CSV table of C-alpha atoms in Angstrom, one decimal:
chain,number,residue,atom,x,y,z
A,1,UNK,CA,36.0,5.6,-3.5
A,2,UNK,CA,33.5,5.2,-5.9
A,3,UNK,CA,29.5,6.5,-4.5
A,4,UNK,CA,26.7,3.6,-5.8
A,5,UNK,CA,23.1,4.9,-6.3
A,6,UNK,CA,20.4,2.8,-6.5
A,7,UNK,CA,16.8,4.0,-8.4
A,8,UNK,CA,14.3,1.0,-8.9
A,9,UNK,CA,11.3,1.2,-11.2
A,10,UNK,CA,10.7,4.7,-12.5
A,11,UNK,CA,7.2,4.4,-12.6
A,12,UNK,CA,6.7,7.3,-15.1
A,13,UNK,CA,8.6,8.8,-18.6
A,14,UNK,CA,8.7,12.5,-16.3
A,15,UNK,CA,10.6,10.7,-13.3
A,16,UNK,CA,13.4,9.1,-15.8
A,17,UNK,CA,14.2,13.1,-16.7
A,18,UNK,CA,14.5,13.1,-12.9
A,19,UNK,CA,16.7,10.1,-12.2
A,20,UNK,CA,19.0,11.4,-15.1
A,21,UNK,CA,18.9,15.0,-13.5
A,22,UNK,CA,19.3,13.6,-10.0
A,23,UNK,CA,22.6,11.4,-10.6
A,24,UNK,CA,24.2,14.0,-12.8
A,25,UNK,CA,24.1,16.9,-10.0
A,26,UNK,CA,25.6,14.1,-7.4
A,27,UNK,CA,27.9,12.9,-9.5
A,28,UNK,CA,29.2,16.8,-10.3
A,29,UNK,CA,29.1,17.6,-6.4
A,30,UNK,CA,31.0,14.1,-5.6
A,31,UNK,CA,33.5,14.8,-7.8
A,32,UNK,CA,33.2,12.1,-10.9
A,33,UNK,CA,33.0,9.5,-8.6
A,34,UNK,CA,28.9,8.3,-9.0
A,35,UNK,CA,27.5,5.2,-10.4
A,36,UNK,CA,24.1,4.8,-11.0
A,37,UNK,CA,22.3,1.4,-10.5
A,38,UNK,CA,19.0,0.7,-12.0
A,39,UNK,CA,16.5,-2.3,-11.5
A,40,UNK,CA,13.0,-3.1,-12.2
A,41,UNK,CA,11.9,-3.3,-8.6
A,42,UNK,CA,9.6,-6.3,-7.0
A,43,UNK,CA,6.8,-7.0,-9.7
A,44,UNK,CA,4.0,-7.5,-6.7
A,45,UNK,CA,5.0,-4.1,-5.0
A,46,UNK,CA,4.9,-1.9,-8.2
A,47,UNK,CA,1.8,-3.5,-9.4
A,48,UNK,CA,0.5,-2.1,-6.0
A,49,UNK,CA,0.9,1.3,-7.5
A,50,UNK,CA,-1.3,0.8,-9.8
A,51,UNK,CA,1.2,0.3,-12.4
A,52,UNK,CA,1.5,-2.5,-15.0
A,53,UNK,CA,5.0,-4.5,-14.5
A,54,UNK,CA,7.0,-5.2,-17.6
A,55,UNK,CA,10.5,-5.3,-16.4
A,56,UNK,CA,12.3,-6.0,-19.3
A,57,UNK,CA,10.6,-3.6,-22.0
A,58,UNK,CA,10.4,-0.8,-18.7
A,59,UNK,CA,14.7,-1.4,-18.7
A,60,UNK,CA,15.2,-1.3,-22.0
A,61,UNK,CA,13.3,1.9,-22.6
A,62,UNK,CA,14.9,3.6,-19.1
A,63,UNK,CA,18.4,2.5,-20.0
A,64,UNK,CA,18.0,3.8,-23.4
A,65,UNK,CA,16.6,7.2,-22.3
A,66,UNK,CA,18.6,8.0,-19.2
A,67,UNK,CA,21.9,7.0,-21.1
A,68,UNK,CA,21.2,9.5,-24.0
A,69,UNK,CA,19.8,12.4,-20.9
A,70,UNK,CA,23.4,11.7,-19.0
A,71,UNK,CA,25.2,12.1,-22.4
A,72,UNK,CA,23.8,15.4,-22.8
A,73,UNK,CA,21.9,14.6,-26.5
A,74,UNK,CA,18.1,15.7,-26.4
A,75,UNK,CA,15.8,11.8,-26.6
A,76,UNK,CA,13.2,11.2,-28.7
A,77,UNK,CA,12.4,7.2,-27.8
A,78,UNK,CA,9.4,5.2,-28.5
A,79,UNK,CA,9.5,2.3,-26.6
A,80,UNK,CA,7.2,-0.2,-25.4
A,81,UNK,CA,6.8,1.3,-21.7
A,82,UNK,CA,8.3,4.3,-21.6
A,83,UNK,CA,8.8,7.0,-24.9
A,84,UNK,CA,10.0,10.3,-24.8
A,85,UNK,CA,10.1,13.2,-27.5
A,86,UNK,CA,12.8,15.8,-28.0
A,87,UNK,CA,13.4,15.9,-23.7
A,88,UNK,CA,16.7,17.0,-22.6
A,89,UNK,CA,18.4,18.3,-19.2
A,90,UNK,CA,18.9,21.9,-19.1
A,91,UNK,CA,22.2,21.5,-17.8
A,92,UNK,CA,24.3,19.2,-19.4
A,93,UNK,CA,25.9,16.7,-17.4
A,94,UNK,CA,29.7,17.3,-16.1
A,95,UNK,CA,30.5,14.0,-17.1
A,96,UNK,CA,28.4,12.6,-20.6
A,97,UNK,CA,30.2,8.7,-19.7
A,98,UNK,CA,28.9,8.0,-16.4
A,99,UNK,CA,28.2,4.1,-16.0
A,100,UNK,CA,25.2,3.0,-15.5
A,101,UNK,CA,24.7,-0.8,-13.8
A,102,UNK,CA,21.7,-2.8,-13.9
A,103,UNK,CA,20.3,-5.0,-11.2
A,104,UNK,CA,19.3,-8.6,-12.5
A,105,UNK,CA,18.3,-11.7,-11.3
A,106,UNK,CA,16.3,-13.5,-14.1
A,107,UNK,CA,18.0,-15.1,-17.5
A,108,UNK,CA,16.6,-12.1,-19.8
A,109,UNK,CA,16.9,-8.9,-17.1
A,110,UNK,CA,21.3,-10.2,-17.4
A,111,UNK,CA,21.2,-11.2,-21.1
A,112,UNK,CA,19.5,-7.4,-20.9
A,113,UNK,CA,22.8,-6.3,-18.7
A,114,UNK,CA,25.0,-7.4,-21.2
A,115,UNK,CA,23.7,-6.1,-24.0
A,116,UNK,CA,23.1,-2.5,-22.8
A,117,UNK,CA,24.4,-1.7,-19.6
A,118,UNK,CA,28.1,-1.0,-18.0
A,119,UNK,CA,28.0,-3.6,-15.5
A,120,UNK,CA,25.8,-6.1,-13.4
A,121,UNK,CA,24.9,-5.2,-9.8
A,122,UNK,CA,23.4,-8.7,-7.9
A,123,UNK,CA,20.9,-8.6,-5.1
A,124,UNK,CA,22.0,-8.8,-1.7
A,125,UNK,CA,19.4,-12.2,-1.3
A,126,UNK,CA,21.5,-14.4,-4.2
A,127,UNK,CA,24.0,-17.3,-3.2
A,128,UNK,CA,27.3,-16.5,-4.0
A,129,UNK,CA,27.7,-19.5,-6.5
A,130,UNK,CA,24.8,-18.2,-8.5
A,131,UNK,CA,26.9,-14.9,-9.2
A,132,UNK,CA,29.4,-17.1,-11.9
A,133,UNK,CA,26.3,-18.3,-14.0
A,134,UNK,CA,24.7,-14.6,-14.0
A,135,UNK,CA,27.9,-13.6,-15.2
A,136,UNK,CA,28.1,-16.1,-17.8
A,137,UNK,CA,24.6,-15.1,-19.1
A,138,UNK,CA,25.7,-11.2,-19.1
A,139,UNK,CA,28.9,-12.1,-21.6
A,140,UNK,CA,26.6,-14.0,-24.0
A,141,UNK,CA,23.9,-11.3,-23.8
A,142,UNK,CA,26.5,-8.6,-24.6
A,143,UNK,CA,28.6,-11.2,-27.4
A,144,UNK,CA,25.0,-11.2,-29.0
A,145,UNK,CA,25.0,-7.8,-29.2
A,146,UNK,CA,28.3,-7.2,-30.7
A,147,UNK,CA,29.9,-5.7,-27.7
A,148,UNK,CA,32.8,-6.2,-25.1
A,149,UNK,CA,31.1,-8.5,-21.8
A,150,UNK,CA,31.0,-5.3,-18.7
A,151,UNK,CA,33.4,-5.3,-16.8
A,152,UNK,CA,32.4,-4.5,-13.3
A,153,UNK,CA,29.5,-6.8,-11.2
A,154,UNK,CA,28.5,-5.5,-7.7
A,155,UNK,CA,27.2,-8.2,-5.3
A,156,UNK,CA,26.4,-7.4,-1.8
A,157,UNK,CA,26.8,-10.2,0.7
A,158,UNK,CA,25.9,-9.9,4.8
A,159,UNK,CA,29.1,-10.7,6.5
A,160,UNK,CA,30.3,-10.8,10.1
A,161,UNK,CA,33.7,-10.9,11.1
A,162,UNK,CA,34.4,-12.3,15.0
A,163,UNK,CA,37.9,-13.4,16.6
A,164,UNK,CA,35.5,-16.7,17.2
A,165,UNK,CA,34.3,-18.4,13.7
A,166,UNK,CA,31.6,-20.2,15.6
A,167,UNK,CA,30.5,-16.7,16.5
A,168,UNK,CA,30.2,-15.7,13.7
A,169,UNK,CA,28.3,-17.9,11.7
A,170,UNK,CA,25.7,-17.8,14.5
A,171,UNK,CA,25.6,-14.1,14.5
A,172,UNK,CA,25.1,-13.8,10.8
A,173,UNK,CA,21.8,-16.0,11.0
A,174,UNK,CA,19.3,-13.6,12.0
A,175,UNK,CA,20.6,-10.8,9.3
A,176,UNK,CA,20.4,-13.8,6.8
A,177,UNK,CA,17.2,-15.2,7.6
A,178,UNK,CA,14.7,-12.5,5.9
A,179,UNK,CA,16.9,-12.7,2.4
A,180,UNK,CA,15.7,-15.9,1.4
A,181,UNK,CA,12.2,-15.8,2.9
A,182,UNK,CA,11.1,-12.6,1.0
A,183,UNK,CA,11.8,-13.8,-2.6
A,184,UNK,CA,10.9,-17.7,-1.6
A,185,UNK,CA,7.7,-16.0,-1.2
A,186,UNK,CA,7.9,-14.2,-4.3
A,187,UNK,CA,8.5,-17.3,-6.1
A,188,UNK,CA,5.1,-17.1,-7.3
A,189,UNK,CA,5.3,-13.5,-9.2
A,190,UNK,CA,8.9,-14.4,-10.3
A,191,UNK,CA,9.9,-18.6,-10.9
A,192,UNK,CA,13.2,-16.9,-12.3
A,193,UNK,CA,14.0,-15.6,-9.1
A,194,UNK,CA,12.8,-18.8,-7.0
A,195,UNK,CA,15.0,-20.5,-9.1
A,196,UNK,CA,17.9,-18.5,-9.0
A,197,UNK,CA,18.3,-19.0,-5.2
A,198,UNK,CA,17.4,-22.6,-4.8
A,199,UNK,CA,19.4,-24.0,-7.9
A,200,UNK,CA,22.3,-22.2,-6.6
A,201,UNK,CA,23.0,-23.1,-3.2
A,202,UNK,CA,24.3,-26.3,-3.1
A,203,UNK,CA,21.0,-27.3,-0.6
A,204,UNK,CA,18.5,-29.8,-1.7
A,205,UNK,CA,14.9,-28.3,-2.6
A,206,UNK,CA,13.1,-30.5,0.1
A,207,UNK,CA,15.8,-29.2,2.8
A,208,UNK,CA,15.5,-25.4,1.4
A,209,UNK,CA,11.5,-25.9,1.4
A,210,UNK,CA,11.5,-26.9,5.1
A,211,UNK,CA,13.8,-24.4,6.2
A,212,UNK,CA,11.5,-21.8,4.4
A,213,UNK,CA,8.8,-23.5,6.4
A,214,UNK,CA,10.8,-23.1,9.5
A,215,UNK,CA,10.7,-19.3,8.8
A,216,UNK,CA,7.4,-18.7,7.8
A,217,UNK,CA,6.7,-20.1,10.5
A,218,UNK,CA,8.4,-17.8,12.8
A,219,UNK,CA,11.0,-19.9,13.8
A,220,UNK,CA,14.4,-18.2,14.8
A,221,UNK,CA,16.6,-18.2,12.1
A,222,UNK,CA,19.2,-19.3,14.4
A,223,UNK,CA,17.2,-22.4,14.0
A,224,UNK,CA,15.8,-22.3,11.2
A,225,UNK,CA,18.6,-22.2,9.1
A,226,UNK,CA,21.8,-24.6,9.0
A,227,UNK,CA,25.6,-24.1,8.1
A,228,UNK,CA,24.6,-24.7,4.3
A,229,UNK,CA,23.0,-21.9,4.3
A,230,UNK,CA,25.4,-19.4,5.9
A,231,UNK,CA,28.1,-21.0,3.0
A,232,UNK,CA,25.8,-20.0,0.3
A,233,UNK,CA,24.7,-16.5,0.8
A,234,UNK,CA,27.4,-15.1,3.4
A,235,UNK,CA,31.2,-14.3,4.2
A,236,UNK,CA,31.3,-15.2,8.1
A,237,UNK,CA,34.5,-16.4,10.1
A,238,UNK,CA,37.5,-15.6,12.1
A,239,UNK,CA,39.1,-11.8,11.3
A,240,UNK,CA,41.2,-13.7,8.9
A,241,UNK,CA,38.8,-15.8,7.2
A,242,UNK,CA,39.2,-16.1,3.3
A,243,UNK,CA,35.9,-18.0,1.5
A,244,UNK,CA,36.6,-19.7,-1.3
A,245,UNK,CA,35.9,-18.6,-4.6
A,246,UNK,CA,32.0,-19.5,-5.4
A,247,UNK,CA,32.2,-22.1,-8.7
């Protein structure tokens, strides 16, 4: 079994020697089996920090950098964000090829994906249709840079499994409910994102608006939200249940 680990914005050059020092000791003590996952965090709640929030140079520059640490080479990087000079990890890293996956959600962060990372890890709060355009933008940001489309995209989805389907899809509801809420509400610091969940689902914007409303306005998701929405974002059904393919 393959072990995930997440770091979102680094914040600072000194913590991206960390991140890269961090995943190569787990990745020695689990045995080869680590992947690390990187992402830009939520623009409003690194800005909070008292940082400024430029996703896509801050990627570019961390990618860059904690690749070359993991791989052992000393970095020298100027970058827009980040920059580094002649840093590397004392110990070199058991395994110099680790993948490293980036979280993305707007058109450049998955052009970004494809053209420098190993693979494409989607947010737990996307439909499930909107993971084979995301893909599509990944292959033509990697064909643009020359290289092979990655291979591997991680997409959680909230499920619930019942020997009643009806049960289910009401269970699932409140797990759902706070997925879409939180970045409808962050539409305003990313329209990318906004857009990626309510061009994607299938629902009309007026009936995804209200149902929003609904929540905001502390409504019970069980409520709030109809079937439409349980299709988009979640696997829920009988012990056998198979959803179809999104398209």
């Amino acid at each position: 079994m393959r072990h995930y680990t997440v770091m979102r914005h680094p914040g600072a050059p000194r913590m991206l020697k960390l991140i890269a020092m961090e995943t190569a000791a787990l990745d020695e003590l689990a045995g080869g089996r680590v992947v690390l996952g990187l992402g830009a965090g939520i623009g409003s709640r690194v800005r909070q920090t008292g940082l400024p929030y430029r996703p896509i140079g801050a990627m570019r520059d961390t990618l860059a950098i904690v690749r070359g640490l993991l791989a052992g080479r000393e970095v020298t990087h100027a970058g827009t964000v980040f920059s580094t000079e002649r840093v590397r990890l004392e110990h070199p890293p058991a395994r110099p090829d680790l993948s490293i996956l980036m979280a993305a959600m707007g058109d450049q962060a998955l052009a970004l994906t494809g053209e420098l990372a190993d693979g494409l890890m989607i947010s737990n709060g996307c439909a499930r249709r909107y993971t084979s355009r995301a893909v599509g933008l990944v292959g033509r940001g990697a064909a643009r840079a020359g290289r092979p489309a990655p291979a591997e995209v991680v997409q959680y989805v909230v499920c619930a499994l019942r020997a009643d389907g009806a049960e289910a899809r009401h269970a699932i509801k409140p797990v759902l409910g706070g997925m879409p809420l939180g970045y409808w509400r962050s539409g305003g610091d990313s329209p990318a994102v906004r857009a990626a969940h309510v061009e994607h689902t299938g629902i009309a914007p007026e009936d995804y608006r209200m149902a929003m409303e609904r929540l905001a306005a502390n409504m019970p998701a069980a409520e709030a939200l109809d079937g439409r929405f349980v299709d988009a974002y979640t696997i829920a059904g009988p012990g056998h249940f198979t959803p179809e393919s999104p398209t």
